[in-house]
CSV table of C-alpha atoms in Angstrom, one decimal:
chain,number,residue,atom,x,y,z
A,267,MET,CA,20.1,14.7,3.8
A,268,PHE,CA,18.0,11.6,3.0
A,269,GLY,CA,20.9,9.1,4.0
A,270,LEU,CA,20.7,10.6,7.2
A,271,ILE,CA,16.8,10.2,7.5
A,272,ILE,CA,17.1,6.5,7.0
A,273,GLU,CA,20.0,5.8,9.0
A,274,PHE,CA,18.1,7.8,11.6
A,275,ALA,CA,15.0,5.3,11.0
A,276,VAL,CA,16.7,1.8,10.7
A,277,LYS,CA,18.0,3.1,14.7
A,278,LYS,CA,14.6,3.6,15.6
A,279,LYS,CA,12.7,0.5,13.7
A,280,SER,CA,14.6,-2.6,11.8
A,281,SER,CA,15.3,-2.6,8.1
A,282,SER,CA,12.8,-5.3,7.9
A,283,PHE,CA,10.1,-3.2,9.0
A,284,TRP,CA,10.9,-0.1,6.7
A,285,LEU,CA,11.0,-3.2,3.9
A,286,GLU,CA,7.9,-4.4,4.8
A,287,LEU,CA,6.3,-1.2,4.8
A,288,SER,CA,7.7,-0.3,1.4
A,289,ALA,CA,6.1,-3.3,0.1
A,290,PHE,CA,3.0,-2.5,1.5
A,291,PHE,CA,2.9,1.0,0.0
A,292,PHE,CA,3.7,-0.7,-3.5
A,293,PHE,CA,0.3,-2.6,-3.1
A,294,VAL,CA,-1.5,0.3,-1.8
A,295,ARG,CA,-0.1,2.5,-4.6
A,296,SER,CA,-1.3,0.3,-7.2
A,297,VAL,CA,-5.0,0.1,-5.7
A,298,VAL,CA,-5.2,3.8,-5.8
A,299,VAL,CA,-4.3,4.0,-9.9
A,300,MET,CA,-6.2,0.5,-10.2
A,301,VAL,CA,-9.6,3.0,-8.8
A,302,ALA,CA,-8.8,6.1,-9.5
A,303,PRO,CA,-11.7,8.2,-11.5
A,304,ASN,CA,-9.2,10.7,-12.7
A,305,LEU,CA,-5.7,11.6,-13.9
A,306,LEU,CA,-5.3,14.0,-11.1
A,307,THR,CA,-5.4,11.0,-8.6
A,308,ILE,CA,-3.2,9.0,-10.4
A,309,GLU,CA,-0.8,11.8,-10.5
A,310,LEU,CA,-1.3,12.5,-6.8
A,311,SER,CA,-0.9,8.6,-6.3
A,312,GLN,CA,2.8,8.8,-7.3
A,313,PHE,CA,3.5,10.9,-4.2
A,314,LEU,CA,3.3,7.4,-2.4
A,315,GLN,CA,6.7,6.8,-4.2
A,316,ALA,CA,8.1,8.6,-0.8
A,317,VAL,CA,7.1,5.4,1.3
A,318,SER,CA,6.9,2.8,-1.2
A,319,PHE,CA,10.5,2.9,-3.8
A,320,ALA,CA,12.6,5.5,-1.7
A,321,ILE,CA,12.7,3.4,1.4
A,322,PHE,CA,12.8,0.1,-0.6
A,323,ILE,CA,16.4,0.7,-1.8
A,324,PRO,CA,17.5,1.9,1.3
A,325,ALA,CA,16.3,-0.7,3.6
A,326,SER,CA,17.2,-3.5,1.2
A,327,ALA,CA,20.7,-2.5,1.5
A,328,TYR,CA,20.6,-2.6,5.2
A,329,LEU,CA,18.7,-5.7,5.3
A,330,VAL,CA,21.3,-7.4,3.1
A,331,ASN,CA,24.4,-6.0,5.0
A,332,GLY,CA,22.8,-7.1,8.5
A,333,VAL,CA,22.0,-10.8,7.3
A,334,LEU,CA,24.9,-11.7,5.0
A,335,PRO,CA,28.8,-11.9,5.9
A,336,LYS,CA,30.4,-8.6,5.2
A,337,GLY,CA,32.1,-10.5,2.4
A,338,ASP,CA,28.9,-11.2,0.7
A,339,ALA,CA,27.2,-7.8,1.4
A,340,VAL,CA,28.1,-6.1,-2.2
A,341,LEU,CA,27.1,-9.4,-4.0
A,342,GLY,CA,23.7,-9.2,-2.0
A,343,GLN,CA,23.2,-6.0,-3.3
A,344,THR,CA,24.3,-6.7,-6.5
A,345,ILE,CA,21.7,-9.7,-6.9
A,346,ILE,CA,18.8,-7.3,-5.6
A,347,THR,CA,19.5,-4.8,-8.5
A,348,ALA,CA,20.2,-7.6,-10.9
A,349,ALA,CA,16.5,-8.9,-9.7
A,350,MET,CA,15.0,-5.3,-10.0
A,351,THR,CA,16.1,-5.0,-13.5
A,352,LEU,CA,14.8,-8.3,-14.5
A,353,GLY,CA,11.7,-7.6,-13.2
A,354,GLY,CA,11.5,-4.3,-14.7
A,355,VAL,CA,12.3,-5.7,-18.2
A,356,LEU,CA,9.6,-8.8,-17.6
A,357,SER,CA,7.2,-6.0,-16.6
A,358,SER,CA,7.8,-4.1,-19.7
A,359,ILE,CA,7.1,-7.0,-21.8
A,360,ILE,CA,4.2,-8.6,-20.0
A,361,GLY,CA,2.6,-5.4,-19.4
A,362,GLY,CA,2.9,-4.6,-23.2
A,363,TYR,CA,1.4,-8.1,-24.1
A,364,LEU,CA,-1.3,-7.6,-21.5
A,365,LEU,CA,-2.3,-4.1,-22.9
A,366,ASP,CA,-2.1,-5.5,-26.5
A,367,LEU,CA,-4.3,-8.7,-25.9
A,368,LEU,CA,-6.6,-7.1,-23.2
A,369,ASN,CA,-7.0,-3.3,-21.8
A,370,VAL,CA,-5.9,-0.9,-19.6
A,371,LYS,CA,-7.7,-2.1,-16.4
A,372,SER,CA,-6.6,-5.4,-17.0
A,373,LEU,CA,-3.5,-4.5,-17.1
A,374,LEU,CA,-3.6,-2.4,-13.8
A,375,ALA,CA,-5.2,-5.4,-12.2
A,376,PHE,CA,-2.7,-7.8,-13.0
A,377,GLY,CA,-0.4,-5.1,-11.8
A,378,MET,CA,-2.0,-4.9,-8.5
A,379,ILE,CA,-2.0,-8.6,-8.2
A,380,CYS,CA,1.4,-8.6,-8.4
A,381,ALA,CA,2.0,-6.0,-6.3
A,382,LEU,CA,-0.2,-8.0,-3.6
A,383,VAL,CA,1.9,-11.2,-4.2
A,384,GLY,CA,5.0,-9.1,-4.1
A,385,PHE,CA,3.9,-7.8,-0.5
A,386,LEU,CA,2.9,-11.3,1.1
A,387,LEU,CA,6.3,-12.9,-0.5
A,388,THR,CA,8.4,-10.0,1.1
A,389,VAL,CA,6.7,-10.3,4.3
A,390,ALA,CA,7.1,-13.8,4.3
A,391,GLY,CA,10.7,-13.9,3.2
A,392,ILE,CA,11.6,-11.5,6.2
A,393,HIS,CA,9.8,-13.8,8.2
A,394,MET,CA,11.7,-16.6,7.3
A,395,ILE,CA,15.2,-15.0,7.3
A,396,LYS,CA,14.3,-14.1,11.2
A,397,LYS,CA,13.3,-17.3,11.9
A,398,ASP,CA,16.7,-18.6,10.2
A,399,LYS,CA,19.1,-15.7,11.9
A,400,GLN,CA,17.5,-15.9,15.5
A,401,ASN,CA,20.7,-14.1,16.4
A,402,VAL,CA,21.0,-11.5,13.9
A,403,ILE,CA,18.8,-8.3,14.7
A,404,VAL,CA,17.2,-7.8,11.3
C-alpha cells in the first residue's frame, strides 16, 4: 500500500522534491526534540518520522534510479545504504562521546546542527544534480 502512495507522490512531484522535504523534516524533528518541554512532546515528535525517514528511503531510491544509468542503479542504492549505515555507526560513537563529555542538551544541539547541515547539503546536492543533468527530470 505504501509503495502505491509513493509511486503516486513521485508522479505528482519529483523525487528531488520529496528528498528535500524529508531532509527538512529531519531538521524539524531535531528542533522539536531539542526544545521539547517534556517526554510527551518528544514522543509526539516521532510522528515526524512519517515525513522524514519514511519518505527519504523511497525518494532516494527513485532519485538514484532517475539519475544513474540503469546498470548502476543497484550500485547507487547500495552506496546510499552503506552511507546510512556508516552514518549510524559514527553518530552512535560521537553521540556517546558527547554525552559522556558534556550533557544531553549539548548532544541534542549537535544533532540539530548536523540535521541542518544535512538538509543544506541535500538541497545543494540536488541542485547540483539538476544543473549537471539538465535533460534528466529529477
